Coordinates of C-alpha atoms in Angstrom, one line a residue:
M14 CA -74.6 -3.2 4.0
S15 CA -72.1 -5.3 2.1
K16 CA -69.7 -3.7 -0.4
P17 CA -71.1 -4.0 -4.0
Y18 CA -69.0 -5.4 -6.8
P19 CA -67.6 -3.3 -8.3
A20 CA -67.4 -0.7 -5.5
L21 CA -67.6 2.6 -7.4
C22 CA -65.9 5.7 -6.1
K23 CA -69.0 7.8 -7.1
D24 CA -71.0 5.8 -4.5
C25 CA -68.4 6.1 -1.8
K26 CA -68.9 8.2 1.3
W27 CA -65.4 9.6 0.9
S28 CA -65.8 10.9 -2.7
A29 CA -66.3 14.6 -3.6
T30 CA -66.7 16.5 -6.8
E31 CA -65.7 20.0 -7.7
E32 CA -68.4 22.5 -8.5
D33 CA -67.2 23.3 -12.0
R34 CA -65.9 19.8 -12.8
D35 CA -68.6 17.3 -11.7
W36 CA -66.9 14.5 -13.7
Y37 CA -63.7 14.8 -11.6
L38 CA -63.8 12.8 -8.4
K39 CA -61.6 13.5 -5.4
C40 CA -61.0 11.0 -2.6
V41 CA -61.2 12.8 0.8
H42 CA -60.5 9.8 3.0
P43 CA -58.0 10.9 5.7
V44 CA -55.9 7.7 5.3
I45 CA -55.5 8.3 1.5
N46 CA -54.8 12.0 1.9
A47 CA -52.1 11.4 4.6
N48 CA -49.5 10.8 2.0
D49 CA -50.7 13.2 -0.7
S50 CA -48.8 16.5 -0.6
F51 CA -51.3 18.3 -2.8
A52 CA -54.3 17.3 -0.7
L53 CA -52.5 18.3 2.5
S54 CA -51.5 21.7 1.2
R55 CA -54.9 22.9 0.0
A56 CA -56.7 25.6 1.9
K57 CA -60.2 24.8 3.2
G58 CA -61.8 27.6 1.2
E59 CA -60.4 26.3 -2.1
R60 CA -62.0 23.7 -4.3
A61 CA -62.7 20.2 -2.9
Y62 CA -59.5 19.0 -1.2
G63 CA -58.4 15.4 -1.7
S64 CA -56.5 13.0 -3.8
N65 CA -57.4 12.1 -7.4
A66 CA -59.8 9.1 -7.1
Q67 CA -58.7 7.7 -10.5
Q68 CA -55.1 7.6 -9.5
E69 CA -55.9 5.9 -6.2
R70 CA -58.1 3.2 -7.7
A71 CA -55.4 2.5 -10.3
K72 CA -53.1 1.1 -7.6
T73 CA -53.1 -2.6 -7.6
G74 CA -50.2 -3.4 -5.3
W75 CA -50.5 -5.5 -2.1
F76 CA -50.0 -2.4 0.1
A77 CA -52.4 0.0 -1.7
K78 CA -54.5 1.7 1.0
C79 CA -57.8 1.5 -1.1
G80 CA -56.7 0.7 -4.6
M81 CA -58.5 -1.4 -7.2
K82 CA -60.2 -3.5 -4.5
G83 CA -61.8 -0.4 -2.9
K84 CA -60.6 -1.5 0.6
L85 CA -61.7 1.8 2.3
W86 CA -65.0 2.1 0.4
E87 CA -68.1 3.0 2.5
A88 CA -71.7 3.5 1.3
K89 CA -73.0 7.1 1.1

């Protein structure tokens, strides 16, 4: 399957929501979380671990891991 345009985080295999905040998406991709201290320090039993998807998609630089282009996007 080819990546749709635009590739939405809500349709990505690596997105997760929290039970009480279904509007707040987290990116749980290991490459994205490797540099996020908050994602790395969360216990498994706590809410969904991961980086803020909105902040990750806001990155537009050449070296952004996923960024606005959704480079790491995969279908659910």
